[in-house]
Short mmCIF file of C-alpha atoms in Angstrom, two decimals:
data_model
loop_
_atom_site.label_atom_id
_atom_site.label_comp_id
_atom_site.label_asym_id
_atom_site.label_seq_id
_atom_site.Cartn_x
_atom_site.Cartn_y
_atom_site.Cartn_z
CA MET S 221 -49.76 7.93 -45.67
CA VAL S 222 -52.64 8.35 -48.12
CA ARG S 223 -52.96 4.58 -48.53
CA SER S 224 -52.85 4.19 -44.79
CA THR S 225 -55.78 6.56 -44.33
CA GLN S 226 -57.78 4.77 -47.00
CA SER S 227 -57.16 1.39 -45.44
CA GLN S 228 -58.21 2.63 -42.00
CA SER S 229 -61.49 4.08 -43.45
CA GLN S 230 -62.30 0.87 -45.36
CA SER S 231 -61.74 -1.24 -42.29
CA ALA S 232 -64.05 0.99 -40.24
CA SER S 233 -66.82 0.79 -42.81
CA GLN S 234 -66.58 -3.00 -42.90
CA ARG S 235 -66.87 -3.18 -39.10
CA SER S 236 -69.96 -0.97 -39.17
CA GLN S 237 -71.71 -3.24 -41.71
CA ARG S 238 -71.23 -6.38 -39.53
CA GLY S 239 -74.05 -6.28 -37.08
CA TYR S 240 -74.38 -10.00 -36.50
CA GLY S 241 -73.19 -12.12 -33.58
CA SER S 242 -73.20 -11.59 -29.83
CA ALA S 243 -71.67 -8.61 -28.13
CA SER S 244 -68.61 -10.56 -26.97
CA GLN S 245 -68.01 -11.97 -30.43
CA ARG S 246 -68.34 -8.53 -31.95
CA ARG S 247 -65.82 -7.09 -29.47
CA ARG S 248 -63.38 -9.91 -30.20
CA ARG S 249 -63.71 -9.41 -33.97
CA VAL S 250 -63.22 -5.66 -33.55
CA ALA S 251 -60.04 -6.21 -31.54
CA GLU S 252 -58.65 -8.62 -34.15
CA GLU S 253 -59.45 -6.23 -36.98
CA GLU S 254 -57.82 -3.31 -35.15
CA GLU S 255 -54.67 -5.33 -34.60
CA SER S 256 -54.53 -6.26 -38.29
CA ASP S 257 -55.12 -2.63 -39.22
CA GLU S 258 -52.15 -1.50 -37.09
CA ASP S 259 -49.89 -4.03 -38.78
CA ALA S 260 -51.01 -2.82 -42.16
CA VAL S 261 -50.35 0.80 -41.18
CA MET S 262 -46.78 -0.04 -40.08
CA GLU S 263 -46.09 -1.89 -43.35
CA GLU S 264 -47.45 1.01 -45.41
CA GLU S 265 -45.34 3.53 -43.46
CA GLU S 266 -42.24 1.50 -44.20
CA ASP S 267 -43.19 1.44 -47.87
CA ASP S 268 -43.62 5.22 -47.82
CA ASP S 269 -40.15 5.63 -46.30
CA ASP S 270 -38.72 3.41 -49.02
CA ASP S 271 -40.49 5.44 -51.69
CA GLU S 272 -39.01 8.65 -50.29
CA GLY S 273 -35.47 7.30 -50.61
CA GLY S 274 -35.10 5.55 -47.23
CA VAL S 275 -33.59 8.65 -45.57
CA GLU S 276 -33.76 8.51 -41.79
CA GLU S 277 -33.33 11.45 -39.45
CA GLN S 278 -29.94 11.25 -37.74
CA PRO S 279 -29.72 12.22 -34.05
CA SER S 280 -27.57 15.19 -33.14
CA ALA S 281 -24.15 14.90 -31.45
CA THR S 282 -25.58 16.19 -28.16
CA GLN S 283 -28.33 13.58 -28.20
CA THR S 284 -25.81 10.84 -28.96
CA ALA S 285 -23.53 11.95 -26.10
CA LYS S 286 -26.44 12.06 -23.67
CA LYS S 287 -27.60 8.60 -24.73
CA GLY S 288 -24.06 7.21 -24.42
CA LYS S 289 -23.55 8.76 -20.99
CA LYS S 290 -26.95 7.50 -19.82
CA ALA S 291 -26.22 3.99 -21.12
CA ALA S 292 -22.76 3.97 -19.52
CA SER S 293 -24.03 5.19 -16.15
CA GLY S 294 -26.96 2.84 -16.24
CA SER S 295 -25.08 -0.31 -17.20
CA GLY S 296 -21.80 0.56 -15.43
CA THR S 297 -19.72 -0.62 -18.40
CA MET S 298 -16.65 1.21 -19.68
CA GLY S 299 -14.71 0.92 -22.89
CA THR S 300 -11.03 0.03 -23.06
CA GLU S 301 -9.88 3.60 -23.67
CA GLU S 302 -12.01 4.95 -20.83
CA VAL S 303 -10.61 2.31 -18.46
CA ARG S 304 -7.07 3.35 -19.39
CA ARG S 305 -7.87 7.01 -18.91
CA CYS S 306 -9.40 6.38 -15.47
CA ALA S 307 -6.44 4.18 -14.53
CA ALA S 308 -4.03 7.00 -15.46
CA ASP S 309 -6.08 9.39 -13.31
CA LEU S 310 -5.89 6.93 -10.41
CA VAL S 311 -2.10 6.67 -10.80
CA ARG S 312 -1.73 10.46 -10.66
CA LEU S 313 -4.01 10.67 -7.63
CA ALA S 314 -2.07 7.92 -5.82
CA ILE S 315 1.31 9.58 -6.44
CA PHE S 316 -0.02 12.98 -5.35
CA THR S 317 -1.48 11.48 -2.18
CA GLU S 318 1.77 9.65 -1.39
CA GLN S 319 3.75 12.88 -1.55
CA LYS S 320 1.67 14.12 1.39
CA ARG S 321 2.21 10.79 3.22
CA THR S 322 -1.51 10.27 3.62
CA SER S 323 -3.61 7.26 2.70
CA LEU S 324 -5.75 7.15 -0.43
CA ARG S 325 -9.38 6.53 0.48
CA ARG S 326 -11.81 4.60 -1.68
CA THR S 327 -14.32 7.44 -1.40
CA ASP S 328 -11.76 9.82 -2.97
CA ILE S 329 -11.22 7.39 -5.84
CA ASN S 330 -14.94 7.12 -6.49
CA SER S 331 -15.52 10.88 -6.42
CA LYS S 332 -12.43 11.99 -8.38
CA VAL S 333 -11.73 9.07 -10.72
CA LEU S 334 -15.03 7.18 -11.06
CA PRO S 335 -17.89 9.71 -10.81
CA ASP S 336 -21.37 9.45 -12.34
CA GLY S 337 -22.17 6.06 -10.84
CA ARG S 338 -19.16 4.22 -12.31
CA SER S 339 -17.83 2.99 -8.97
CA ARG S 340 -18.74 -0.58 -9.94
CA GLN S 341 -15.84 -0.47 -12.38
CA PHE S 342 -13.36 0.05 -9.53
CA PRO S 343 -11.83 -3.49 -9.73
CA THR S 344 -11.14 -3.14 -13.46
CA VAL S 345 -9.67 0.36 -13.17
CA PHE S 346 -7.70 -0.59 -10.06
CA GLN S 347 -6.03 -3.56 -11.78
CA GLU S 348 -5.13 -1.44 -14.81
CA ALA S 349 -3.63 1.23 -12.52
CA GLN S 350 -1.61 -1.47 -10.74
CA LYS S 351 -0.10 -2.54 -14.08
CA ILE S 352 0.98 1.05 -14.79
CA LEU S 353 2.43 1.56 -11.30
CA ARG S 354 4.40 -1.70 -11.36
CA SER S 355 5.76 -1.44 -14.89
CA VAL S 356 6.55 2.29 -14.93
CA PHE S 357 7.20 3.34 -11.33
CA GLY S 358 8.10 0.06 -9.60
CA MET S 359 5.36 0.64 -7.03
CA GLU S 360 1.96 -0.77 -6.16
CA LEU S 361 -1.11 0.15 -4.14
CA VAL S 362 -1.79 -1.97 -1.07
CA GLU S 363 -4.74 -1.80 1.30
CA LEU S 364 -4.01 -0.94 4.92
CA MET S 365 -4.81 -3.34 7.73
CA ASN S 366 -7.46 -2.36 10.25
CA ARG S 367 -6.94 -2.25 14.01
CA GLN S 368 -8.58 -5.62 14.60
CA GLU S 369 -6.27 -7.35 12.15
CA MET S 370 -3.20 -5.76 13.74
CA GLU S 371 -4.32 -6.79 17.22
CA LYS S 372 -4.59 -10.44 16.10
CA LEU S 373 -1.02 -10.62 14.81
CA GLY S 374 0.89 -13.46 16.40
CA ASP S 375 -2.20 -15.50 17.27
CA ASP S 376 -2.55 -17.40 13.99
CA LYS S 377 0.39 -18.43 11.80
CA THR S 378 -1.70 -18.72 8.66
CA ALA S 379 -3.30 -15.34 9.24
CA ASN S 380 0.11 -13.72 9.64
CA GLU S 381 1.46 -15.23 6.43
CA ASN S 382 -1.54 -14.06 4.43
CA ALA S 383 -2.20 -10.75 6.17
CA LEU S 384 -0.48 -8.68 3.49
CA VAL S 385 0.08 -11.13 0.66
CA ALA S 386 -3.61 -11.80 0.05
CA LYS S 387 -5.75 -9.50 2.17
CA LYS S 388 -9.32 -10.75 2.46
CA LYS S 389 -12.07 -8.40 1.38
CA THR S 390 -14.45 -8.39 4.29
CA GLY S 391 -16.95 -5.96 5.70
CA SER S 392 -14.25 -4.63 8.04
CA SER S 393 -12.04 -3.57 5.13
CA THR S 394 -10.42 -0.16 5.65
CA ARG S 395 -10.66 0.80 1.94
CA ASN S 396 -7.55 2.93 2.50
CA TYR S 397 -4.53 2.45 0.28
CA VAL S 398 -0.88 3.48 0.25
CA LEU S 399 1.92 3.13 -2.26
CA ARG S 400 4.87 0.86 -1.59
CA SER S 401 7.85 -0.28 -3.60
CA CYS S 402 7.56 -3.61 -5.40
CA LEU S 403 11.16 -3.69 -6.61
CA HIS S 404 13.15 -6.79 -5.73
CA PRO S 405 15.46 -6.19 -2.73
CA LYS S 406 18.49 -7.24 -4.77
CA LEU S 407 17.64 -4.65 -7.40
CA VAL S 408 17.24 -1.97 -4.73
CA HIS S 409 20.62 -2.91 -3.26
CA ALA S 410 22.30 -2.71 -6.66
CA ALA S 411 20.64 0.61 -7.51
CA HIS S 412 21.86 2.13 -4.23
CA LYS S 413 25.55 1.53 -5.00
CA PRO S 414 27.39 4.76 -5.88
CA ILE S 415 28.50 5.37 -9.44
CA ALA S 416 31.49 7.69 -9.88
CA ALA S 417 30.37 9.15 -13.21
CA LEU S 418 26.88 9.84 -11.89
CA LYS S 419 28.27 11.47 -8.76
CA ASP S 420 30.52 13.77 -10.80
CA ALA S 421 27.59 14.75 -13.01
CA GLU S 422 25.49 15.64 -9.96
CA LEU S 423 28.30 17.64 -8.36
CA GLU S 424 28.63 19.77 -11.48
CA LYS S 425 25.06 21.01 -10.97
CA ILE S 426 25.72 22.21 -7.38
CA PRO S 427 27.73 25.39 -6.72
CA GLU S 428 31.03 24.84 -4.91
CA ASP S 429 30.07 27.12 -2.02
CA GLN S 430 27.15 24.84 -1.02
CA ASP S 431 29.17 22.37 1.01
CA LEU S 432 26.18 20.77 2.73
CA ARG S 433 24.41 19.84 -0.50
CA ARG S 434 27.63 18.61 -2.09
CA SER S 435 28.31 16.39 0.90
CA GLU S 436 24.88 14.76 0.50
CA VAL S 437 25.49 13.64 -3.08
CA HIS S 438 25.76 9.86 -3.17
CA GLY S 439 25.80 9.17 -6.89
CA SER S 440 23.34 6.26 -6.84
CA LEU S 441 20.47 5.58 -9.22
CA LEU S 442 17.85 5.87 -6.48
CA GLY S 443 19.09 9.18 -5.11
CA TRP S 444 17.44 8.83 -1.71
CA GLU S 445 19.42 11.77 -0.35
CA ASN S 446 17.27 14.11 -2.44
CA THR S 447 13.94 12.90 -1.09
CA GLU S 448 14.25 12.00 2.57
CA SER S 449 16.65 12.00 5.49
CA ILE S 450 18.70 8.85 5.93
CA GLU S 451 18.93 9.65 9.63
CA LEU S 452 15.14 9.74 10.03
CA ALA S 453 14.76 6.48 8.10
CA GLY S 454 17.32 4.87 10.40
CA VAL S 455 15.56 6.12 13.54
CA LEU S 456 12.25 4.73 12.27
CA GLN S 457 13.89 1.36 11.66
CA ILE S 458 15.33 1.28 15.19
CA VAL S 459 11.98 2.20 16.77
CA LEU S 460 10.21 -0.55 14.83
CA CYS S 461 12.89 -3.04 15.91
CA LEU S 462 12.50 -2.18 19.57
CA ILE S 463 8.71 -2.49 19.37
CA LEU S 464 8.92 -5.86 17.62
CA VAL S 465 11.33 -7.56 20.04
CA ASN S 466 9.38 -6.19 23.00
CA GLY S 467 6.31 -8.24 22.08
CA ARG S 468 4.89 -5.89 19.41
CA SER S 469 4.31 -3.06 21.89
CA ILE S 470 6.55 -0.92 24.07
CA PRO S 471 5.78 1.65 26.81
CA ASP S 472 6.70 5.21 25.98
CA ALA S 473 9.13 5.53 28.90
CA GLN S 474 10.94 2.32 27.96
CA LEU S 475 11.26 3.43 24.34
CA ARG S 476 12.82 6.73 25.32
CA ASN S 477 15.27 5.07 27.72
CA GLN S 478 16.38 2.52 25.12
CA MET S 479 16.81 5.20 22.48
CA LYS S 480 19.34 6.88 24.76
CA ASN S 481 21.64 3.91 24.07
CA PHE S 482 21.76 5.21 20.49
CA PHE S 483 22.45 8.76 21.74
CA VAL S 484 18.92 9.85 20.82
CA HIS S 485 17.17 12.07 23.37
CA PRO S 486 13.76 13.80 23.21
CA LYS S 487 15.37 17.10 22.17
CA THR S 488 17.85 15.59 19.71
CA ASN S 489 17.68 17.31 16.32
CA PHE S 490 18.00 15.29 13.13
CA ARG S 491 19.40 16.48 9.85
CA VAL S 492 17.26 16.79 6.74
CA PRO S 493 18.45 17.21 3.14
CA GLY S 494 19.42 20.73 2.16
CA SER S 495 16.81 20.65 -0.59
CA SER S 496 14.02 19.72 1.83
CA PRO S 497 11.53 22.48 2.69
CA ASN S 498 10.85 20.93 6.11
CA LYS S 499 12.72 21.91 9.22
CA ALA S 500 14.82 19.41 11.15
CA PRO S 501 12.54 17.75 13.75
CA THR S 502 13.47 16.64 17.24
CA PHE S 503 12.91 13.06 18.34
CA GLU S 504 9.82 14.19 20.26
CA GLU S 505 8.40 15.83 17.15
CA TYR S 506 9.40 12.91 14.92
CA LEU S 507 7.35 10.47 17.00
CA GLY S 508 4.32 12.66 16.39
CA ILE S 509 5.07 12.77 12.66
CA LEU S 510 5.35 8.98 12.49
CA HIS S 511 2.05 8.67 14.32
CA ASN S 512 0.30 11.07 11.91
CA GLN S 513 1.74 9.29 8.87
CA GLY S 514 0.57 5.90 10.12
CA TYR S 515 3.95 4.29 10.81
CA LEU S 516 3.31 4.17 14.57
CA GLN S 517 0.19 3.60 16.64
CA ARG S 518 -0.08 5.50 19.91
CA ASN S 519 -2.34 3.94 22.54
CA GLN S 520 -3.26 4.90 26.09
CA VAL S 521 -3.33 1.98 28.50
CA SER S 522 -3.83 1.59 32.22
CA ALA S 523 -1.55 -0.31 34.57
CA ASN S 524 -3.44 -3.56 33.93
CA GLY S 525 -2.93 -3.23 30.17
CA ILE S 526 -6.55 -2.39 29.25
CA MET S 527 -7.01 0.34 26.69
CA PRO S 528 -9.54 3.07 27.60
CA SER S 529 -11.51 2.35 24.43
CA GLN S 530 -11.84 -1.34 25.31
CA PRO S 531 -14.59 -2.71 27.57
CA ALA S 532 -13.49 -3.63 31.04
CA ALA S 533 -14.14 -7.02 32.64
CA GLY S 534 -17.60 -5.95 33.78
CA GLY S 535 -18.60 -4.85 30.30
CA ARG S 536 -18.44 -1.09 30.97
CA ARG S 537 -16.26 1.02 28.70
CA LYS S 538 -13.48 2.89 30.46
CA SER S 539 -13.05 6.54 29.63
CA GLY S 540 -9.79 8.22 28.71
CA ARG S 541 -9.64 9.99 32.10
CA ARG S 542 -8.48 8.66 35.43
CA GLY S 543 -10.53 5.84 36.87
CA ASP S 544 -12.20 5.70 40.24
CA ASP S 545 -8.93 4.54 41.79
CA ASP S 546 -7.10 7.62 40.44
CA GLU S 547 -5.06 5.42 38.12
CA GLU S 548 -2.76 7.18 35.66
CA LEU S 549 -2.97 6.18 31.98
CA ALA S 550 0.31 5.33 30.28
CA VAL S 551 1.26 5.57 26.61
CA GLU S 552 2.46 2.63 24.56
CA TRP S 553 3.67 2.43 20.98
CA LYS S 554 2.82 -0.19 18.36
CA TRP S 555 3.37 -0.62 14.67
CA GLY S 556 1.00 1.41 12.51
CA ALA S 557 -0.85 0.20 9.45
CA ARG S 558 1.56 1.93 7.03
CA ALA S 559 4.56 0.22 8.64
CA HIS S 560 2.94 -3.18 8.14
CA ALA S 561 2.16 -2.34 4.51
CA GLU S 562 5.49 -0.80 3.50
CA ILE S 563 8.06 -2.61 5.65
CA SER S 564 6.61 -5.80 7.25
CA GLU S 565 7.80 -7.51 10.41
CA MET S 566 9.88 -10.14 8.62
CA SER S 567 12.00 -7.54 6.81
CA VAL S 568 12.73 -5.76 10.10
CA ALA S 569 13.61 -9.09 11.74
CA ASN S 570 15.99 -9.90 8.86
CA PHE S 571 17.53 -6.45 9.23
CA MET S 572 18.31 -7.13 12.91
CA ALA S 573 19.57 -10.65 12.19
CA ASP S 574 21.82 -9.38 9.38
CA PHE S 575 23.25 -6.71 11.65
CA MET S 576 23.99 -9.18 14.46
CA LYS S 577 25.43 -11.69 11.97
CA GLU S 578 27.90 -9.15 10.54
CA ARG S 579 28.86 -8.05 14.03
CA TRP S 580 29.42 -11.66 15.14
CA ILE S 581 31.56 -12.42 12.06
CA HIS S 582 33.60 -9.26 12.66
CA GLU S 583 34.23 -10.21 16.30
CA GLN S 584 35.23 -13.78 15.43
CA THR S 585 37.55 -12.80 12.56
CA SER S 586 39.15 -10.08 14.71
CA MET S 587 39.94 -12.69 17.37
CA ILE S 588 41.52 -14.99 14.76
CA GLU S 589 43.65 -12.17 13.36
CA GLU S 590 44.83 -11.22 16.84
CA GLU S 591 45.76 -14.85 17.61
CA GLU S 592 47.62 -15.16 14.34
CA LEU S 593 49.51 -11.97 15.04
CA GLU S 594 50.47 -13.12 18.56
CA ASP S 595 51.56 -16.53 17.30
CA GLY S 596 53.65 -14.92 14.60
CA GLN S 597 55.41 -12.68 17.09
CA GLU S 598 56.14 -15.59 19.45
CA GLU S 599 57.66 -17.71 16.70
CA GLY S 600 59.95 -14.98 15.46
CA GLY S 601 57.62 -13.41 12.97
CA SER S 602 56.70 -16.62 11.10
CA ASN S 603 53.47 -16.11 9.23
CA ARG S 604 50.85 -18.79 9.82
CA ARG S 605 48.01 -16.95 8.13
CA GLY S 606 46.28 -18.87 5.42
CA GLY S 607 47.62 -22.15 6.76
CA GLY S 608 44.15 -23.20 7.81
CA ASN S 609 45.24 -24.39 11.30
CA ASN S 610 44.42 -21.29 13.34
CA ARG S 611 41.31 -21.62 15.46
CA SER S 612 39.16 -19.14 17.37
CA GLY S 613 35.69 -20.12 18.33
CA GLY S 614 35.98 -23.37 16.41
CA GLY S 615 37.12 -22.43 12.87
CA THR S 616 39.22 -20.44 10.45
CA ILE S 617 38.11 -17.15 8.96
CA GLU S 618 36.51 -18.96 6.02
CA GLU S 619 34.71 -21.36 8.32
CA ILE S 620 33.52 -18.53 10.55
CA ARG S 621 31.90 -16.83 7.56
CA LYS S 622 30.14 -20.05 6.62
CA LYS S 623 28.84 -20.38 10.17
CA GLY S 624 27.36 -16.91 9.90
CA ASP S 625 24.28 -18.28 8.14
CA GLY S 626 23.53 -20.57 11.06
CA PHE S 627 24.00 -17.68 13.47
CA HIS S 628 21.56 -15.64 11.37
CA LYS S 629 18.90 -18.37 11.64
CA ARG S 630 19.31 -18.58 15.40
CA CYS S 631 18.94 -14.82 15.74
CA LEU S 632 15.82 -14.83 13.56
CA LYS S 633 14.32 -17.60 15.68
CA ASP S 634 14.96 -15.60 18.86
CA ILE S 635 13.37 -12.48 17.34
CA ILE S 636 10.23 -14.39 16.39
CA ARG S 637 10.01 -15.78 19.92
CA ASP S 638 10.42 -12.31 21.48
CA ALA S 639 7.76 -10.90 19.14
CA GLY S 640 5.27 -13.43 20.47
CA GLY S 641 4.44 -15.30 17.28
CA ASP S 642 5.05 -15.66 13.57
CA LEU S 643 5.85 -12.49 11.67
CA THR S 644 3.99 -10.90 8.80
CA VAL S 645 5.51 -10.80 5.34
CA SER S 646 4.82 -8.63 2.31
CA THR S 647 4.99 -9.11 -1.42
CA ALA S 648 7.34 -6.16 -1.65
CA SER S 649 10.23 -8.08 -0.10
CA GLU S 650 10.14 -11.53 1.50
CA ALA S 651 7.47 -13.02 -0.75
CA GLN S 652 9.61 -12.24 -3.80
CA GLU S 653 12.71 -13.83 -2.29
CA GLY S 654 10.72 -16.89 -1.21
#
């Protein structure tokens, strides 16, 4: 620093001795000399630091943390470990939200998982969380459809096929997510088969006086009886089937009348697992639960089919009350966004076609067995079974079973026609089999 001061004083004295030239030239020379002086000062300061051993002052840990946090929030970048930590937090938040049967909102993810302006890293964290969910839990997050997308179902074949497989990110995105299983249907079927050793091990943990809980033990790997009611799941499946074959919507009165064919009335109580803290709901209450959870959509419509929230023909919006003509508003049920995400229309259609196929095969084989029995009695008890010549409905038992696949395709075609258009599929089931 001493040499720096001397250099600055010498340079000033030289400038004071130069009194020649115009004012502009003198100003230009002064500026050039000042610039050269600053460079010399910087070089001399570096030399002084080298002379003192080159020791630089290290910033404190607090200053380093603040600088790192400021740089991360400013640039929006995250390291690999931080991405994994945020992805683990997102997985925990998704599982916790699913237990309450509510949707996970993007705003909740940003505030609880990606605070401090890191929301731009959502795609990276989301993909890492998907890897954890799929590999560890056999589940995945899927974005819910909005009302406009659900209303357009059946109008465009391409849109239906891609509605859930590759959902477009548009300005009308719901930014609401739910968890669904991504296990292959064949794996789910195999994991649901009872295992004797597993059933015995589960029974040993339940006291003998608890008959209800012991009767619910199935002995399968999935253990659905411990988490939800099989009866309620079956009722939901039936309701979704009736809505689908009725053109994707069904009036409330018609739904209740058709459910009576399954011995389900508004005040019918359903069983819940003995370990469940919830009380057994009635069918009336269960419809409300399905609506709140997003499986069903409850709309009010007038006699002409116009929803109160939709503009009328003249452009005026109808209110939810009675119109000028004292017209009563009716209630209709449709599939909710969670039903489309978790189940899909094609899986429900296959469920109905499989049921009708098995019933048709059972009826045809029963007729063949009865004919064989009658023929055997008429011929003095001679057994013609297995001879391959008995016919009922155009084939033997083996041929009838082979014809079941064709019957299944015809049923599926009829269901698609009744629904009013092509059905949606999901990666959780049909897309994997395809």
